[in-house]
Tab-separated table of C-alpha atoms in Angstrom:
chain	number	residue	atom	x	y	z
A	4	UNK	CA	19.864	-27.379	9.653
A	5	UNK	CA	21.441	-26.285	6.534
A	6	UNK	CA	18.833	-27.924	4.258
A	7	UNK	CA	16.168	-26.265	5.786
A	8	UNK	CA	18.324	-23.066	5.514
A	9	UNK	CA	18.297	-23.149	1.877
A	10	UNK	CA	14.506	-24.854	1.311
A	11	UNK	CA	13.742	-21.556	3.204
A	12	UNK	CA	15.975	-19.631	0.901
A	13	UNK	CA	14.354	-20.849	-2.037
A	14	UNK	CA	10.607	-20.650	-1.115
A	15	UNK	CA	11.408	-17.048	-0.897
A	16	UNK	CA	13.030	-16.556	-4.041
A	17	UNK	CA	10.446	-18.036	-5.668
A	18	UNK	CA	8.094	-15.948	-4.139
A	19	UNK	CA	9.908	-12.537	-6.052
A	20	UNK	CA	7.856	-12.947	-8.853
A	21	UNK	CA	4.941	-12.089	-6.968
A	22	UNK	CA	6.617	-9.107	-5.554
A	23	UNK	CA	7.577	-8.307	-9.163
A	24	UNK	CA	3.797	-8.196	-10.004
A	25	UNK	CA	3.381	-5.872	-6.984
A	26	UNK	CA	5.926	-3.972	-8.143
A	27	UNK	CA	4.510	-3.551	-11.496
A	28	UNK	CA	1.170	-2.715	-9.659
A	29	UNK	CA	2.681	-0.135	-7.571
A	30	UNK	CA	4.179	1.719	-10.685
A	31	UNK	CA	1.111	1.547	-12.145
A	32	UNK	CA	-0.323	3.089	-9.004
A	33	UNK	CA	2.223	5.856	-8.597
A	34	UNK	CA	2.498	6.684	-12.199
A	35	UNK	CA	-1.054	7.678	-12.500
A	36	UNK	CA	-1.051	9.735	-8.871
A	37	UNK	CA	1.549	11.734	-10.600
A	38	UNK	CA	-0.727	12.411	-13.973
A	39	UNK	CA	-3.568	13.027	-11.964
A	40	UNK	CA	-1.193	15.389	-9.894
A	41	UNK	CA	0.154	17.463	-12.618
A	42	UNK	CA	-3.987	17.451	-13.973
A	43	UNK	CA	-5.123	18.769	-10.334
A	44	UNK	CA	-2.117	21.497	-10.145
A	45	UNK	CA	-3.071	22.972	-13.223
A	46	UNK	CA	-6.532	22.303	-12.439
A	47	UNK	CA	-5.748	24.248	-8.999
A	48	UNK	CA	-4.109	27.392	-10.534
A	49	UNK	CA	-7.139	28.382	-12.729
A	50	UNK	CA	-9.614	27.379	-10.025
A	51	UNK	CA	-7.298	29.914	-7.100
A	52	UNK	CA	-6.791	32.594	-10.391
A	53	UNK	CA	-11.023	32.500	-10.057
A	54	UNK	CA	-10.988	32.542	-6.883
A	55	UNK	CA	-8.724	35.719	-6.684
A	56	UNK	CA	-10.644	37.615	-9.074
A	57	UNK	CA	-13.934	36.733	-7.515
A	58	UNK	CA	-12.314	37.528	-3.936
A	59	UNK	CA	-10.792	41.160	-4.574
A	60	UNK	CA	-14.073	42.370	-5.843
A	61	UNK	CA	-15.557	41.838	-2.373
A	62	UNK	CA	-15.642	44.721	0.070
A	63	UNK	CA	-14.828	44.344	3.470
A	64	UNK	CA	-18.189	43.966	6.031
A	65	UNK	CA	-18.358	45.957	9.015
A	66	UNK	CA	-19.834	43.613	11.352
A	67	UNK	CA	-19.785	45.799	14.571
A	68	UNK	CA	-20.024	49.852	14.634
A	69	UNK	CA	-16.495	50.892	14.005
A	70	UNK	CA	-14.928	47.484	13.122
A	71	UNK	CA	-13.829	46.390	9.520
A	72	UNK	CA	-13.107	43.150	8.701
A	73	UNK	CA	-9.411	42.448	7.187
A	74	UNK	CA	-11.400	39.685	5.470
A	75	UNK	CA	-14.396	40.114	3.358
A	76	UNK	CA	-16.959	37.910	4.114
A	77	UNK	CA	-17.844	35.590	1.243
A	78	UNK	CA	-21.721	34.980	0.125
A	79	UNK	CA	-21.397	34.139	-2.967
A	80	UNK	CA	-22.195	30.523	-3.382
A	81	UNK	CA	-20.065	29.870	-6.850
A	82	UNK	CA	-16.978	31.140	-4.710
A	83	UNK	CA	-17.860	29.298	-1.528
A	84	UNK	CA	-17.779	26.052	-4.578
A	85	UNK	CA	-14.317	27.152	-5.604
A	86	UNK	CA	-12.744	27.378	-2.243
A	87	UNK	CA	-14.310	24.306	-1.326
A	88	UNK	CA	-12.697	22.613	-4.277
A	89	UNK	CA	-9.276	24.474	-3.893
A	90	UNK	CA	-8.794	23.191	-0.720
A	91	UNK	CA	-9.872	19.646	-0.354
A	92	UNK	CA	-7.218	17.042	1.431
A	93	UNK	CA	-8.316	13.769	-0.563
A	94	UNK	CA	-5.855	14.001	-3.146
A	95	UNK	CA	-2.923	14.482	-0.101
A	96	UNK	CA	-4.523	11.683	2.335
A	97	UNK	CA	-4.300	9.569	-1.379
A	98	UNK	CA	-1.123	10.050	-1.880
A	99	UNK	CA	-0.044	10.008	1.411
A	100	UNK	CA	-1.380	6.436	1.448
A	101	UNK	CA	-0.431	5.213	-1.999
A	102	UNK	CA	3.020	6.261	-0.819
A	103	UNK	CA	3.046	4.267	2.645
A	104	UNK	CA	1.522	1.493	0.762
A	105	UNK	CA	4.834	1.318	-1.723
A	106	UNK	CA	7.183	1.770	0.921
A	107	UNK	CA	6.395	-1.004	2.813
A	108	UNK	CA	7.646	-3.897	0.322
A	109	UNK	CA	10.653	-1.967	-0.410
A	110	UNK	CA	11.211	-1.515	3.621
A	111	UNK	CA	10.385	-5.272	4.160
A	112	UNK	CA	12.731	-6.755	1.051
A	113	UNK	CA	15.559	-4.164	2.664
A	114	UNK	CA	15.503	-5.375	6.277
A	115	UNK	CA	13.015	-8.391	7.499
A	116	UNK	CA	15.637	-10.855	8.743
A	117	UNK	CA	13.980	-13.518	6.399
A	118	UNK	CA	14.597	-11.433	3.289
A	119	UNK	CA	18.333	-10.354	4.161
A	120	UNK	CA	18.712	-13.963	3.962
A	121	UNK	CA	18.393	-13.898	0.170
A	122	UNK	CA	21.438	-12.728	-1.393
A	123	UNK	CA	20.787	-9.228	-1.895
A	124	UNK	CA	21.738	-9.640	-5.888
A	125	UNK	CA	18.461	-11.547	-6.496
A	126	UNK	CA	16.656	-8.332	-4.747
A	127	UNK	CA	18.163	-5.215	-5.335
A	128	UNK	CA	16.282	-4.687	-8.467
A	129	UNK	CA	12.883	-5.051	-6.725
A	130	UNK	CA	14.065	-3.141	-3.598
A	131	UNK	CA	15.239	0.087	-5.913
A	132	UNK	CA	12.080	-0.299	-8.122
A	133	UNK	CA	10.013	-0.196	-5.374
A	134	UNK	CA	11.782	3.097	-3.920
A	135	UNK	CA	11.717	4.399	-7.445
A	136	UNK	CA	8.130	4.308	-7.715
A	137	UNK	CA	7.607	5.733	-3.803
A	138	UNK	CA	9.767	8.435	-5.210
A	139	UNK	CA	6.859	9.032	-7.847
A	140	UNK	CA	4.414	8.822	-5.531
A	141	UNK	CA	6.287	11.495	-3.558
A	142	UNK	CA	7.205	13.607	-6.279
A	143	UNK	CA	3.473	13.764	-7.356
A	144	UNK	CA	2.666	14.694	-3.485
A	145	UNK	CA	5.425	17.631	-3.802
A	146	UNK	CA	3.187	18.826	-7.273
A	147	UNK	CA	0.143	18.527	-5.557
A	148	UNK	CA	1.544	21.786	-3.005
A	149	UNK	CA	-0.502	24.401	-4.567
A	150	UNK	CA	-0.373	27.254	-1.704
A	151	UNK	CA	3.289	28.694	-1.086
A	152	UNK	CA	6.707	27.139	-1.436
A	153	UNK	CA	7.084	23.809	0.971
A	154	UNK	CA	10.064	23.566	0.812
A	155	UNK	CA	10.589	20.910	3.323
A	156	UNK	CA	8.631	18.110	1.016
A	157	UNK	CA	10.466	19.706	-1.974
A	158	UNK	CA	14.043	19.229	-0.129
A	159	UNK	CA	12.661	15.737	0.408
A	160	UNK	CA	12.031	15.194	-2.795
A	161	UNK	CA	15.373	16.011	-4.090
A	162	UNK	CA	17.255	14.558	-0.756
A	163	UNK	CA	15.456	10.818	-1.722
A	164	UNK	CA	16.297	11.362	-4.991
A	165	UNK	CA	19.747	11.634	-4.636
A	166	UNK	CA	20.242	8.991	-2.037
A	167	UNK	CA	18.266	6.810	-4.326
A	168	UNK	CA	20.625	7.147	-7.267
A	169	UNK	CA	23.697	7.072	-4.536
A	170	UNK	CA	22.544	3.703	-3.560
A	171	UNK	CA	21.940	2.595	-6.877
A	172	UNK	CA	25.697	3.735	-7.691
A	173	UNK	CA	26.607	2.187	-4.802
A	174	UNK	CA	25.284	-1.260	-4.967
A	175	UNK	CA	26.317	-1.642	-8.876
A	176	UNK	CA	29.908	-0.830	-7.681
A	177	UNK	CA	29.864	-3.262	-5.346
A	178	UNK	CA	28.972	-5.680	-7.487
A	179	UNK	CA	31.010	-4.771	-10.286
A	180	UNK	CA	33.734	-5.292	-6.792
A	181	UNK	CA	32.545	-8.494	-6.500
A	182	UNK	CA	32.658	-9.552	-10.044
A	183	UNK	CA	35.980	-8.844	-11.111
A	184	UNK	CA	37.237	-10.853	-7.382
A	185	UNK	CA	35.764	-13.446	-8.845
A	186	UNK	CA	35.271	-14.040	-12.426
């Protein structure tokens, strides 16, 4: 019973190299959603600053005898382009993915009963890395928030970011603990 305790225990520490490529993947991944993010928010500014201008030159239709619109109605077609491109979701339903997509290995190496099995020294490191990088993934989700403060996904932001460098705190104390118990 105990052998095949630790032969488990070993075919899944030798499996954290692989998740070490993943994580290296997932950096990768999250690193460039946030360059592309900071791209598409600046890219987003001069496109609404167009839009703006273009928008405030239009005068308000009446469509029945006696009614005015509050909003103008847009014909222009190179303005219909720009708010077309202002407010398309595929960079949000990206990240929103990329980010589940990170999370789950660092979820899975934190609590699948086979993993806690693994002395949580051998996979801290991969567990915070892969938080680190959801973090970027999130952070570039929180740039991506063109129109009006969120400030929910912005608190979020800041919230994970503090818990993650709480538990990093955390778990180096307690092994520094551990260490000096036992030289």
């Amino acid at each position: 019973m105990a052998t095949d305790l630790m032969d488990k225990i070993e075919r899944l520490e030798k499996q954290l190299p692989r998740w070490e490529k993943g994580l290296f993947a997932a950096y990768g991944a999250a690193i460039t959603m946030l360059g592309s993010s900071i791209c598409r928010a600046f890219e987003s500014s001069y496109l609404s600053a167009a839009y703006l201008d273009s928008v405030k030159n239009i005068e308000p239709v009446e469509s029945l005898p006696g009614y005015v619109s509050l909003f103008p109605t847009i014909t222009d077609p190179l303005v219909l382009k720009i708010q077309d491109a202002l407010f398309v979701p595929y960079w949000n339903i990206l990240g929103y993915l990329l980010l589940i997509v990170i999370l789950i290995p660092g979820i899975l190496l934190t609590v699948h009963p086979a993993w806690r099995q693994v002395s949580l020294a051998k996979r801290s490191h991969l567990i915070f890395g892969y938080f680190l990088a959801a973090w970027v993934a999130l952070l570039s989700l929180s740039i991506l928030v063109v129109w009006g403060p969120d400030y929910g996904l912005n608190l979020l932001v800041v919230g994970s970011a503090l818990a993650l460098g709480l538990g990093d705190w955390w778990m180096r104390r307690k092994k520094d603990m551990a260490e000096e118990v036992f030289p």
